[in-house]
Coordinates of C-alpha atoms in Angstrom, one line a residue:
Chain A
M1 CA -43.7 -51.1 62.3
E2 CA -40.1 -51.4 62.5
I3 CA -37.6 -52.3 60.1
I4 CA -34.0 -54.0 61.2
F5 CA -31.5 -53.5 59.0
L6 CA -29.6 -56.9 59.0
G7 CA -27.1 -56.2 56.0
T8 CA -26.5 -52.6 54.0
S9 CA -23.4 -53.8 51.7
A10 CA -23.4 -54.3 48.1
G11 CA -22.0 -57.6 46.3
V12 CA -19.1 -58.4 49.2
P13 CA -19.6 -58.0 53.4
T14 CA -17.3 -55.4 54.7
R15 CA -15.8 -55.6 58.3
I16 CA -18.7 -53.3 59.3
R17 CA -21.7 -54.0 56.8
N18 CA -22.4 -57.6 55.8
V19 CA -24.4 -58.3 52.4
T20 CA -28.1 -57.5 52.1
A21 CA -31.0 -58.4 54.3
T22 CA -33.8 -56.7 55.8
A23 CA -36.5 -57.3 58.6
L24 CA -39.6 -55.7 58.9
K25 CA -42.2 -56.2 61.8
K26 CA -45.3 -54.7 63.5
Q27 CA -44.1 -53.0 66.3
D28 CA -45.3 -54.8 69.2
G29 CA -45.3 -57.9 67.4
K30 CA -43.0 -61.3 67.7
A31 CA -43.4 -62.0 64.2
W32 CA -41.7 -60.9 61.4
Y33 CA -40.8 -60.9 57.6
L34 CA -37.2 -60.9 56.0
I35 CA -36.6 -59.5 52.6
D36 CA -33.6 -61.0 51.1
C37 CA -31.0 -63.3 53.0
G38 CA -27.6 -62.2 52.0
E39 CA -24.9 -64.8 53.3
G40 CA -24.4 -64.4 57.5
T41 CA -27.9 -63.2 57.8
Q42 CA -28.7 -65.8 60.6
H43 CA -25.2 -64.6 62.1
R44 CA -26.7 -61.0 62.2
V45 CA -30.3 -62.2 63.2
M46 CA -28.5 -63.8 66.2
Q47 CA -27.3 -59.8 67.2
T48 CA -31.0 -59.3 67.2
P49 CA -34.0 -60.2 69.6
L50 CA -35.7 -61.8 66.5
S51 CA -36.6 -65.6 66.6
L52 CA -36.2 -68.1 63.5
H53 CA -39.2 -69.4 65.1
R54 CA -41.4 -66.6 64.3
L55 CA -40.1 -65.7 61.0
E56 CA -43.4 -65.7 58.9
A57 CA -42.2 -65.8 55.3
V58 CA -38.7 -64.9 53.3
L59 CA -39.4 -62.3 50.6
I60 CA -36.3 -62.5 48.0
T61 CA -36.1 -59.6 45.5
H62 CA -33.7 -61.5 42.9
L63 CA -31.6 -64.2 42.7
H64 CA -27.4 -62.9 43.2
G65 CA -25.5 -64.4 45.5
D66 CA -25.5 -61.0 47.9
H67 CA -29.0 -61.6 48.7
C68 CA -30.0 -65.3 48.6
Y69 CA -26.7 -67.2 49.9
G70 CA -27.6 -67.1 53.6
L71 CA -31.0 -68.7 53.0
P72 CA -29.6 -72.5 53.2
G73 CA -27.6 -71.8 56.3
L74 CA -30.9 -69.9 58.1
L75 CA -33.1 -72.7 57.0
A76 CA -30.8 -75.6 58.2
S77 CA -30.2 -73.6 61.5
A78 CA -34.0 -73.3 62.0
S79 CA -34.7 -76.7 61.6
M80 CA -31.9 -77.9 64.1
A81 CA -33.7 -75.1 66.7
G82 CA -36.8 -77.6 65.9
R83 CA -39.0 -75.3 63.7
R84 CA -42.1 -77.3 62.6
H85 CA -44.4 -74.6 61.6
A86 CA -44.3 -73.8 57.2
L87 CA -42.2 -70.9 56.1
T88 CA -43.4 -69.1 53.0
I89 CA -41.0 -68.3 50.5
V90 CA -41.6 -65.6 48.2
A91 CA -39.2 -64.9 45.0
P92 CA -38.4 -65.7 41.4
T93 CA -39.3 -69.5 40.5
S94 CA -35.7 -70.4 40.0
I95 CA -35.3 -70.2 43.7
R96 CA -36.3 -73.9 43.8
D97 CA -34.2 -75.4 42.1
Y98 CA -31.7 -73.4 44.0
L99 CA -33.0 -74.6 46.9
E100 CA -33.8 -78.0 45.7
A101 CA -30.1 -78.6 44.0
I102 CA -28.3 -77.8 47.8
Q103 CA -30.9 -79.7 49.7
A104 CA -30.2 -83.0 47.5
T105 CA -26.4 -82.1 47.2
T106 CA -26.0 -81.2 50.9
G107 CA -28.0 -83.7 52.6
L108 CA -30.7 -80.4 53.8
H109 CA -33.6 -82.1 55.8
L110 CA -35.6 -79.8 56.8
T111 CA -38.7 -80.2 60.0
F112 CA -40.5 -77.6 58.4
S113 CA -42.2 -77.2 55.1
L114 CA -41.5 -74.5 52.1
E115 CA -44.2 -72.7 50.6
F116 CA -43.3 -71.2 47.6
V117 CA -45.1 -68.0 46.3
A118 CA -43.8 -67.6 42.3
V119 CA -43.2 -63.8 42.7
E120 CA -43.6 -63.7 38.6
A121 CA -47.2 -65.3 39.3
M122 CA -48.4 -63.1 42.0
D123 CA -50.9 -60.4 40.0
A124 CA -52.8 -59.6 43.1
S125 CA -51.9 -59.0 46.7
L126 CA -50.5 -62.0 48.6
R127 CA -52.1 -62.1 52.0
L128 CA -49.4 -62.7 54.9
P129 CA -50.6 -62.5 58.5
D130 CA -49.3 -58.7 59.2
F131 CA -49.4 -57.7 55.6
A132 CA -50.8 -57.8 51.9
V133 CA -48.0 -57.7 50.0
E134 CA -47.5 -56.9 46.3
A135 CA -44.3 -57.5 43.9
V136 CA -43.4 -54.9 41.2
S137 CA -40.9 -55.9 38.5
L138 CA -37.8 -53.6 38.2
S139 CA -34.5 -53.2 35.7
H140 CA -31.6 -55.3 36.9
G141 CA -29.4 -57.6 35.3
V142 CA -31.6 -60.5 35.8
A143 CA -35.5 -60.9 37.1
S144 CA -35.6 -58.2 40.3
Y145 CA -38.5 -57.5 42.2
G146 CA -39.6 -54.5 45.1
F147 CA -42.0 -55.2 47.5
V148 CA -44.9 -53.6 48.7
F149 CA -46.2 -54.1 52.2
H150 CA -49.7 -53.1 53.0
E151 CA -50.4 -53.0 56.6
R152 CA -53.2 -55.6 57.8
G153 CA -55.2 -55.0 61.0
V154 CA -55.5 -51.4 61.0
E155 CA -57.3 -51.0 64.2
S156 CA -61.2 -50.1 63.0
R157 CA -63.6 -48.0 63.8
L158 CA -67.6 -48.2 63.5
D159 CA -69.6 -46.8 60.6
T160 CA -72.5 -45.2 62.7
E161 CA -74.4 -43.7 59.8
R162 CA -74.6 -47.1 58.3
L163 CA -75.4 -48.6 61.5
D164 CA -78.2 -46.3 61.8
A165 CA -79.3 -46.8 58.5
L166 CA -79.4 -50.6 59.1
G167 CA -81.3 -49.7 62.0
V168 CA -78.7 -51.3 64.7
P169 CA -79.9 -49.7 68.4
R170 CA -77.3 -48.5 70.5
G171 CA -76.0 -50.4 73.0
P172 CA -74.4 -54.1 73.6
D173 CA -74.7 -54.7 69.7
W174 CA -72.6 -52.0 68.8
G175 CA -69.7 -53.7 70.8
R176 CA -70.0 -57.2 69.5
L177 CA -69.7 -55.2 65.9
H178 CA -66.8 -53.1 66.9
R179 CA -65.0 -56.7 68.1
G180 CA -65.8 -58.4 65.3
E181 CA -68.5 -60.5 66.2
D182 CA -71.8 -60.5 63.8
V183 CA -74.9 -60.3 65.3
T184 CA -78.8 -61.0 64.8
L185 CA -81.6 -58.5 65.4
G186 CA -84.6 -59.0 67.2
N187 CA -86.2 -58.9 63.5
G188 CA -84.2 -61.6 62.5
T189 CA -81.6 -59.2 59.9
Q190 CA -78.1 -60.5 60.1
I191 CA -75.5 -57.8 60.2
R192 CA -72.0 -58.8 59.7
S193 CA -69.5 -57.1 61.4
E194 CA -66.8 -56.2 58.5
D195 CA -70.3 -54.6 56.5
V196 CA -69.9 -51.7 59.5
L197 CA -66.3 -51.5 60.3
L198 CA -64.0 -48.6 58.9
P199 CA -60.5 -48.4 59.3
G200 CA -59.6 -46.6 62.3
R201 CA -56.5 -44.4 60.3
P202 CA -55.1 -45.4 56.9
A203 CA -53.3 -48.5 56.7
R204 CA -49.2 -47.8 56.8
K205 CA -47.3 -48.7 53.2
V206 CA -43.8 -49.3 52.8
V207 CA -41.9 -50.0 49.9
I208 CA -38.7 -52.2 49.8
G209 CA -36.8 -52.5 46.6
G210 CA -34.5 -54.6 45.0
D211 CA -31.7 -53.8 43.2
N212 CA -32.8 -51.6 40.3
D213 CA -31.3 -49.2 37.9
D214 CA -34.7 -47.6 37.8
P215 CA -36.5 -46.1 40.5
S216 CA -39.3 -44.8 38.3
R217 CA -40.5 -48.7 37.9
L218 CA -41.9 -48.0 41.8
E219 CA -43.8 -44.8 40.8
A220 CA -47.5 -46.6 41.1
A221 CA -46.6 -48.3 44.3
C222 CA -45.0 -45.8 45.9
R223 CA -47.7 -43.4 45.5
G224 CA -49.0 -42.8 49.0
A225 CA -46.2 -45.1 50.6
D226 CA -44.5 -44.1 53.9
L227 CA -41.7 -44.9 53.1
L228 CA -39.6 -46.5 50.5
V229 CA -36.2 -48.5 51.1
H230 CA -34.1 -48.6 48.2
E231 CA -30.5 -49.3 47.2
A232 CA -28.2 -46.6 46.6
T233 CA -24.9 -48.7 45.3
Y234 CA -23.4 -45.5 44.1
T235 CA -22.5 -41.7 43.5
E236 CA -22.9 -40.0 40.5
A237 CA -19.0 -39.4 40.6
V238 CA -18.4 -42.8 40.6
V239 CA -20.7 -43.9 37.8
E240 CA -19.1 -41.0 35.5
R241 CA -16.2 -42.9 36.5
L242 CA -16.8 -46.6 36.0
G243 CA -19.3 -46.2 33.2
T244 CA -23.3 -46.4 33.5
D245 CA -23.8 -49.9 32.8
N246 CA -24.0 -50.9 36.5
Q247 CA -27.2 -52.3 36.7
H248 CA -27.8 -49.8 40.1
S249 CA -28.9 -46.8 41.1
T250 CA -27.3 -43.8 42.5
A251 CA -28.1 -41.7 45.5
A252 CA -28.9 -38.8 43.2
A253 CA -31.4 -41.1 41.1
V254 CA -33.1 -42.6 43.9
A255 CA -33.4 -39.2 46.0
A256 CA -34.5 -37.3 42.7
F257 CA -37.3 -39.9 42.2
A258 CA -38.9 -39.9 46.3
Q259 CA -38.5 -35.8 46.2
R260 CA -40.6 -36.0 42.6
L261 CA -43.0 -37.9 44.4
E262 CA -42.7 -36.4 47.7
L263 CA -42.3 -39.2 49.4
P264 CA -42.2 -38.4 53.3
N265 CA -39.3 -41.2 54.1
L266 CA -36.9 -42.4 52.3
I267 CA -34.0 -45.1 53.8
L268 CA -30.9 -45.7 51.4
T269 CA -29.2 -49.1 51.9
H270 CA -27.0 -51.4 49.6
F271 CA -23.8 -49.2 49.7
S272 CA -21.2 -50.3 47.4
P273 CA -18.1 -51.4 49.4
R274 CA -15.7 -48.7 47.9
Y275 CA -17.7 -45.8 49.9
H276 CA -15.6 -46.3 53.3
D277 CA -17.2 -45.9 56.8
N278 CA -14.2 -44.4 57.7
R279 CA -14.9 -40.8 57.2
Q280 CA -11.2 -40.2 56.7
V281 CA -11.3 -42.0 53.7
S282 CA -12.7 -41.1 50.1
P283 CA -14.7 -42.1 48.6
N284 CA -17.2 -42.6 51.8
I285 CA -20.5 -43.0 53.1
D286 CA -20.9 -39.2 53.5
D287 CA -20.7 -38.6 49.8
V288 CA -23.8 -40.8 49.4
E289 CA -25.5 -38.8 52.2
H290 CA -24.7 -35.4 50.7
E291 CA -25.6 -36.8 47.1
A292 CA -29.3 -37.5 48.3
R293 CA -29.9 -34.6 50.4
S294 CA -29.0 -32.5 47.6
H295 CA -31.9 -33.6 45.6
Y296 CA -34.5 -34.8 48.7
R297 CA -35.9 -32.4 51.4
N298 CA -37.7 -35.3 53.6
T299 CA -36.5 -37.4 55.9
L300 CA -33.6 -39.5 54.7
Y301 CA -31.4 -42.2 56.5
L302 CA -28.8 -44.1 54.9
A303 CA -29.1 -47.8 56.7
R304 CA -26.7 -49.3 59.2
D305 CA -26.6 -52.7 59.9
L306 CA -28.5 -53.7 63.0
E307 CA -30.0 -50.6 63.3
T308 CA -33.8 -50.4 63.6
Y309 CA -35.9 -48.0 62.1
R310 CA -39.6 -47.1 63.7
L311 CA -42.5 -46.2 61.6
S312 CA -44.8 -44.4 63.8
R313 CA -48.7 -44.4 63.1
D314 CA -48.7 -41.0 61.9
G315 CA -45.9 -41.5 59.3
E316 CA -43.0 -40.3 60.9
V317 CA -39.6 -42.9 60.6
I318 CA -37.3 -42.5 63.6
R319 CA -33.8 -44.5 63.8
M320 CA -34.0 -46.1 67.1
G321 CA -30.5 -47.4 67.5
R322 CA -28.6 -50.6 67.3
S323 CA -30.3 -53.9 68.2
Chain B
M1 CA 3.4 -74.0 59.9
E2 CA 0.1 -72.3 61.2
I3 CA -3.1 -73.4 62.2
I4 CA -5.8 -70.6 62.0
F5 CA -9.3 -71.7 62.8
L6 CA -12.0 -69.9 61.3
G7 CA -15.1 -71.6 62.8
T8 CA -15.1 -73.9 65.7
S9 CA -18.8 -74.4 66.5
A10 CA -20.6 -78.0 65.3
G11 CA -23.9 -77.4 63.1
V12 CA -24.8 -73.7 63.6
P13 CA -22.9 -70.9 64.9
T14 CA -23.2 -69.3 68.1
R15 CA -22.3 -65.8 69.1
I16 CA -18.6 -66.5 69.5
R17 CA -18.1 -69.3 67.3
N18 CA -18.7 -69.8 63.7
V19 CA -19.2 -73.1 61.9
T20 CA -16.2 -75.0 60.5
A21 CA -13.7 -73.8 58.5
T22 CA -9.7 -74.3 59.1
A23 CA -6.8 -72.1 57.7
L24 CA -3.1 -74.1 57.4
K25 CA -0.3 -72.0 55.8
K26 CA 3.5 -72.3 56.0
Q27 CA 4.4 -70.1 58.9
D28 CA 6.4 -67.6 56.8
G29 CA 4.4 -67.2 53.3
K30 CA 1.4 -65.7 52.0
A31 CA -0.3 -69.3 50.3
W32 CA -2.5 -70.6 52.5
Y33 CA -5.2 -73.6 52.5
L34 CA -8.6 -73.7 53.9
I35 CA -10.3 -76.9 55.1
D36 CA -14.0 -76.8 54.9
C37 CA -15.9 -73.7 54.5
G38 CA -18.7 -73.1 56.5
E39 CA -21.2 -70.2 55.9
G40 CA -19.6 -67.0 57.1
T41 CA -16.0 -68.2 56.4
Q42 CA -15.4 -65.2 54.1
H43 CA -16.1 -63.2 56.9
R44 CA -13.6 -64.8 59.5
V45 CA -11.1 -64.1 56.9
M46 CA -11.7 -60.8 57.0
Q47 CA -10.6 -60.4 60.5
T48 CA -7.0 -62.6 59.7
P49 CA -4.3 -61.3 57.0
L50 CA -5.4 -64.2 54.9
S51 CA -5.9 -63.0 51.3
L52 CA -8.5 -64.8 49.0
H53 CA -5.8 -63.7 46.1
R54 CA -3.2 -66.4 48.0
L55 CA -5.6 -68.8 48.7
E56 CA -4.2 -72.1 47.0
A57 CA -6.7 -74.9 47.7
V58 CA -10.0 -75.4 49.7
L59 CA -10.7 -79.0 50.7
I60 CA -14.1 -79.7 51.9
T61 CA -14.3 -82.9 54.0
H62 CA -18.3 -83.6 53.7
L63 CA -21.0 -82.3 52.2
H64 CA -23.0 -81.0 55.0
G65 CA -23.9 -77.3 55.1
D66 CA -21.9 -76.6 58.5
H67 CA -18.6 -77.4 56.2
C68 CA -19.6 -76.0 52.4
Y69 CA -22.3 -73.2 52.6
G70 CA -19.8 -70.4 52.8
L71 CA -18.3 -71.7 49.6
P72 CA -20.2 -69.9 46.9
G73 CA -19.9 -66.4 48.9
L74 CA -16.2 -66.8 48.9
L75 CA -15.6 -67.8 45.6
A76 CA -17.8 -65.1 44.4
S77 CA -16.1 -62.3 46.6
A78 CA -12.7 -63.6 45.0
S79 CA -14.0 -63.1 41.7
M80 CA -15.1 -59.4 42.7
A81 CA -11.6 -58.8 44.3
G82 CA -10.2 -59.7 40.5
R83 CA -8.6 -63.3 41.5
R84 CA -7.6 -64.6 37.9
H85 CA -5.5 -67.7 38.8
A86 CA -7.3 -71.0 39.3
L87 CA -8.1 -72.3 42.5
T88 CA -8.0 -76.3 43.2
I89 CA -11.3 -77.9 45.1
V90 CA -10.6 -81.0 46.5
A91 CA -13.7 -82.2 47.9
P92 CA -16.4 -85.4 47.5
T93 CA -17.6 -85.5 43.8
S94 CA -20.8 -84.1 44.4
I95 CA -19.3 -80.3 45.4
R96 CA -19.8 -80.0 41.5
D97 CA -23.0 -80.4 41.3
Y98 CA -23.4 -78.1 44.4
L99 CA -21.7 -75.5 43.2
E100 CA -22.5 -75.6 38.8
A101 CA -26.2 -75.6 40.4
I102 CA -25.8 -72.3 42.6
Q103 CA -24.0 -70.7 39.6
A104 CA -26.5 -72.0 37.1
T105 CA -29.4 -70.6 39.2
T106 CA -27.7 -67.4 40.8
G107 CA -26.1 -66.0 38.3
L108 CA -22.2 -66.7 39.5
H109 CA -19.7 -66.1 36.9
L110 CA -16.3 -66.6 38.6
T111 CA -13.1 -64.7 36.9
F112 CA -11.0 -68.0 37.7
S113 CA -11.2 -71.5 36.9
L114 CA -12.1 -74.1 39.4
E115 CA -9.9 -77.4 39.3
F116 CA -11.6 -80.0 41.0
V117 CA -9.8 -83.3 42.4
A118 CA -12.3 -85.9 43.6
V119 CA -11.4 -86.8 46.9
E120 CA -12.9 -90.4 45.9
A121 CA -10.6 -90.8 43.2
M122 CA -7.1 -90.2 45.0
D123 CA -5.3 -93.0 45.4
A124 CA -1.9 -91.2 45.8
S125 CA -0.6 -87.9 47.3
L126 CA -2.1 -84.9 45.8
R127 CA 1.0 -82.1 45.3
L128 CA -0.1 -78.7 46.1
P129 CA 2.9 -76.2 46.0
D130 CA 2.9 -76.5 50.1
F131 CA 1.9 -79.9 50.8
A132 CA 1.6 -82.9 49.3
V133 CA -1.8 -83.9 50.4
E134 CA -3.6 -87.8 50.9
A135 CA -7.5 -88.5 52.1
V136 CA -8.5 -90.8 54.4
S137 CA -12.2 -92.1 54.3
L138 CA -14.1 -91.4 57.7
S139 CA -17.2 -92.7 59.2
H140 CA -20.3 -90.2 59.5
G141 CA -23.5 -90.0 57.8
V142 CA -22.4 -88.9 54.6
A143 CA -18.8 -89.6 52.9
S144 CA -16.4 -88.0 55.0
Y145 CA -12.8 -87.4 54.8
G146 CA -9.6 -86.5 56.7
F147 CA -6.6 -84.7 55.1
V148 CA -3.0 -85.7 55.8
F149 CA -0.8 -82.8 55.2
H150 CA 2.9 -83.9 54.1
E151 CA 5.1 -80.7 54.5
R152 CA 7.0 -80.0 51.3
G153 CA 10.1 -77.8 50.3
V154 CA 11.9 -79.2 53.4
E155 CA 15.3 -77.3 53.6
S156 CA 17.4 -80.2 52.3
R157 CA 21.4 -81.1 52.9
L158 CA 23.8 -82.5 50.7
D159 CA 24.3 -86.3 50.7
T160 CA 28.2 -85.8 51.2
E161 CA 29.0 -89.9 51.1
R162 CA 27.1 -89.8 47.7
L163 CA 28.8 -87.2 46.5
D164 CA 32.2 -88.6 47.5
A165 CA 31.0 -92.1 45.5
L166 CA 30.1 -90.4 42.3
G167 CA 33.6 -88.5 42.6
V168 CA 32.1 -84.9 42.6
P169 CA 34.9 -82.9 44.0
R170 CA 34.6 -80.6 46.7
G171 CA 34.0 -76.9 45.9
P172 CA 31.5 -74.7 43.5
D173 CA 29.7 -77.7 41.9
W174 CA 28.9 -78.9 45.7
G175 CA 26.9 -75.3 45.8
R176 CA 25.2 -75.7 42.7
L177 CA 23.9 -79.2 43.6
H178 CA 22.8 -77.7 46.9
R179 CA 20.8 -74.9 45.7
G180 CA 18.7 -77.6 43.2
E181 CA 21.1 -77.0 39.6
D182 CA 22.3 -80.0 38.1
V183 CA 26.1 -79.7 37.1
T184 CA 28.0 -82.1 34.8
L185 CA 31.3 -82.8 35.4
G186 CA 34.7 -82.3 33.7
N187 CA 34.6 -85.9 32.2
G188 CA 30.9 -85.4 31.0
T189 CA 29.0 -87.2 33.7
Q190 CA 25.9 -85.4 34.6
I191 CA 25.0 -85.4 38.4
R192 CA 21.3 -84.4 39.2
S193 CA 20.6 -82.2 42.2
E194 CA 18.0 -84.5 43.5
D195 CA 20.0 -87.5 43.4
V196 CA 22.7 -86.0 45.8
L197 CA 20.3 -84.0 48.4
L198 CA 18.7 -85.4 51.7
P199 CA 16.3 -83.6 53.8
G200 CA 17.8 -81.6 56.5
R201 CA 14.9 -82.9 59.0
P202 CA 11.6 -84.5 58.8
A203 CA 8.9 -83.0 56.8
R204 CA 5.9 -82.2 59.4
K205 CA 3.1 -84.1 59.0
V206 CA -0.4 -82.8 60.2
V207 CA -3.9 -84.4 59.9
I208 CA -7.0 -82.4 59.7
G209 CA -10.2 -84.7 60.1
G210 CA -14.1 -84.5 58.7
D211 CA -16.5 -85.2 60.9
N212 CA -16.3 -89.0 62.4
D213 CA -17.4 -91.1 64.8
D214 CA -14.6 -93.4 64.6
P215 CA -10.9 -92.1 65.2
S216 CA -9.5 -95.1 64.3
R217 CA -10.1 -94.9 60.6
L218 CA -7.3 -92.2 61.0
E219 CA -4.5 -94.8 62.7
A220 CA -2.2 -95.3 59.7
A221 CA -2.4 -91.4 58.9
C222 CA -1.6 -90.8 62.3
R223 CA 1.5 -93.1 62.6
G224 CA 4.5 -90.0 63.0
A225 CA 1.9 -87.4 62.7
D226 CA 3.0 -84.2 64.6
L227 CA -0.5 -82.8 64.8
L228 CA -3.8 -84.3 64.8
V229 CA -6.7 -82.1 64.3
H230 CA -10.5 -83.8 65.2
E231 CA -13.8 -82.9 66.1
A232 CA -15.1 -83.5 69.6
T233 CA -18.5 -82.3 69.2
Y234 CA -20.1 -83.9 72.6
T235 CA -19.1 -85.2 75.7
E236 CA -19.4 -88.7 77.2
A237 CA -22.3 -87.7 79.4
V238 CA -24.0 -86.0 77.1
V239 CA -23.7 -88.5 74.3
E240 CA -25.1 -91.3 77.2
R241 CA -28.2 -88.9 77.2
L242 CA -28.7 -88.5 73.7
G243 CA -28.2 -92.1 72.5
T244 CA -25.1 -92.7 70.8
D245 CA -25.9 -92.5 67.2
N246 CA -25.1 -88.8 66.8
Q247 CA -22.5 -89.9 63.8
H248 CA -19.6 -87.9 65.7
S249 CA -16.5 -88.1 68.2
T250 CA -16.7 -87.7 71.9
A251 CA -13.9 -85.8 73.7
A252 CA -13.0 -89.0 75.4
A253 CA -12.6 -91.1 72.1
V254 CA -10.5 -88.9 69.7
A255 CA -8.5 -88.4 73.1
A256 CA -7.8 -92.3 74.2
F257 CA -7.2 -92.7 70.3
A258 CA -4.6 -89.8 70.3
Q259 CA -3.0 -91.2 73.5
R260 CA -2.7 -94.8 72.2
L261 CA -0.5 -93.8 69.3
E262 CA 1.1 -91.3 71.7
L263 CA 0.7 -88.5 69.5
P264 CA 2.5 -85.8 70.5
N265 CA -0.3 -82.7 69.6
L266 CA -4.2 -82.6 69.7
I267 CA -6.4 -79.7 69.0
L268 CA -9.9 -80.4 69.0
T269 CA -12.7 -78.6 67.3
H270 CA -16.1 -78.4 66.3
F271 CA -18.0 -78.4 69.5
S272 CA -21.5 -78.9 69.8
P273 CA -23.6 -75.6 70.8
R274 CA -25.2 -77.3 73.6
Y275 CA -21.5 -76.3 75.7
H276 CA -21.7 -73.1 76.6
D277 CA -18.4 -70.7 76.5
N278 CA -19.8 -68.5 79.4
R279 CA -18.1 -71.2 82.1
Q280 CA -21.3 -70.2 84.5
V281 CA -23.6 -72.4 82.3
S282 CA -23.8 -76.1 82.4
P283 CA -22.7 -77.9 79.8
N284 CA -19.7 -75.7 79.0
I285 CA -16.5 -75.7 77.1
D286 CA -14.8 -77.1 80.4
D287 CA -16.6 -79.7 80.6
V288 CA -14.9 -81.0 77.1
E289 CA -11.6 -80.2 77.8
H290 CA -11.5 -82.1 81.3
E291 CA -12.9 -84.9 79.4
A292 CA -10.0 -85.2 76.9
R293 CA -7.4 -84.4 79.8
S294 CA -8.5 -87.3 81.8
H295 CA -7.7 -89.5 78.4
Y296 CA -4.7 -87.4 77.0
R297 CA -1.3 -86.7 78.6
N298 CA 0.7 -84.8 75.7
T299 CA -0.2 -81.5 74.2
L300 CA -3.9 -80.6 74.1
Y301 CA -5.6 -77.8 73.1
L302 CA -9.4 -76.8 72.3
A303 CA -9.4 -74.6 69.6
R304 CA -11.4 -70.8 69.7
D305 CA -12.3 -69.1 66.6
L306 CA -9.5 -66.6 65.2
E307 CA -6.8 -68.0 67.3
T308 CA -3.7 -69.5 65.5
Y309 CA -1.6 -72.6 66.3
R310 CA 1.9 -72.8 65.5
L311 CA 3.6 -76.0 65.0
S312 CA 7.4 -75.7 65.3
R313 CA 10.0 -77.5 63.3
D314 CA 10.9 -79.4 65.9
G315 CA 7.4 -80.8 66.5
E316 CA 6.0 -78.4 69.3
V317 CA 2.5 -76.3 68.8
I318 CA 2.3 -73.7 70.9
R319 CA -0.9 -71.3 70.8
M320 CA -0.8 -68.2 69.4
G321 CA -3.5 -66.0 70.5
R322 CA -6.0 -64.1 67.9
S323 CA -5.1 -63.1 64.7

């Protein structure tokens, strides 16, 4: 699996970081999933190998501008590029009012349909082609959600004990069942492939949060997760100066949460533009990293725009560099 | 006066050109005016010396996404930067529905007020601090306008014949009147400064069009203009292939119009992304330039993103390079 950060700044863009957008895809696939879509996301997509034709779904964590003002332009550009197949939009329900008002006032006619999934109404997993997705309600000024991506299509292995118990003789039928075909035995018994297959390895699980001042909301979702991607808008020092009613998390709070749950991998993003990327200026992005490292001992990254991170099958996250 | 192109692509951004936005300012001033605001305009502004605090007015030619999808984010960023003074928005009246729906659905609370001027209702000049602005209705799929900017605050000279006729003796009173102060003569006669001042030179006039398939709509507005900035979305060759119902102008049509009116300066912009900036690929941006030059003999430029053009007091337009 790969995660490509398209924007890692909170609230406003900087010269180096755009506002929030994150792409998720299977490592060898072309299909991809977009989590949040701040203004200028389509410009960032143009700098990657991602294609608007292969975008399977857009998931919006919450309807603040820095997470959704790029959506109308991205849809318009996909239309002008001739996209025809439907696009799934998973978001708080008022995304419909937002998009419909923009379509009505700006003459935006899409060449494809939008299939809305109201995140408030998701009480079970939503099955997308590559992932089953759950939504978790977070704590922010407006309704905000985190998304839990459960890998689908994990390579399977035959449940040989069950095959023996069912009396399926070793041979070509085992191969057919392994390939997903159902078979009928000589005695007329029907054997369904899905009944004799086991996952070849645990499915990977990635949690991508929206804006949130209470990481513990993600505690159940993070149990057994390979990776948490979460905002770390501020450091403790800045929050002490600004007050705590900022509706965002500090690096310390997220890192301590991830440590408590012994999460193997944590990527922080959505940094306040007050943290300069120039390390000669204070406060800077290193302050965020130092604070997080002082609370978390496993693999930690601070996301940068256009960087790809790869989550391997054995659960290791590696920074692959810029697209 | 200076014109800074913030986006010169039609419909969708390219890797080199953003969608439409143009900045206009007096050469030595900080105040500026934004004509159109496609997605990513605020990102372009960050690459110039322009400040969102000194933006006096936004003028939107028409409500297609590539001309207005950057406005919500630009307003949000101006707010987060602490702007307090009102911003004038000159645009088709439905801009209010567009912005109010976005504000309502995305929790966008501005720290400053918006003063809307409905372009349909402008039947005389609108007085902005540096320019008097007229709107001209154009021909496009939706209501689209061109804006005529008449320079204000031209250096004045004393009308000496009138001063003599009014019996104002040469001396300190002439200086006061030249500086804009009214004076009362020894005999009690009041002399108003504005009655004895003449413009020191003709006020400059710049016409900036929106999307438009009929340049002749701008004929009256362009009489005596120093500069026309107009879209040239296609070349004739491409229109012949695509059909003519594209609601945009060709380079040939705009250039022939400017030649017929003997306009001294023409800048073309809003190029279809099918014209590559790589001159090894066909069709490319040189095709647009060649077509325009074959119809127009005065000063011609094809705008590029982040380039500044300076209109001197004697009516010459010079490309100043990138911001």
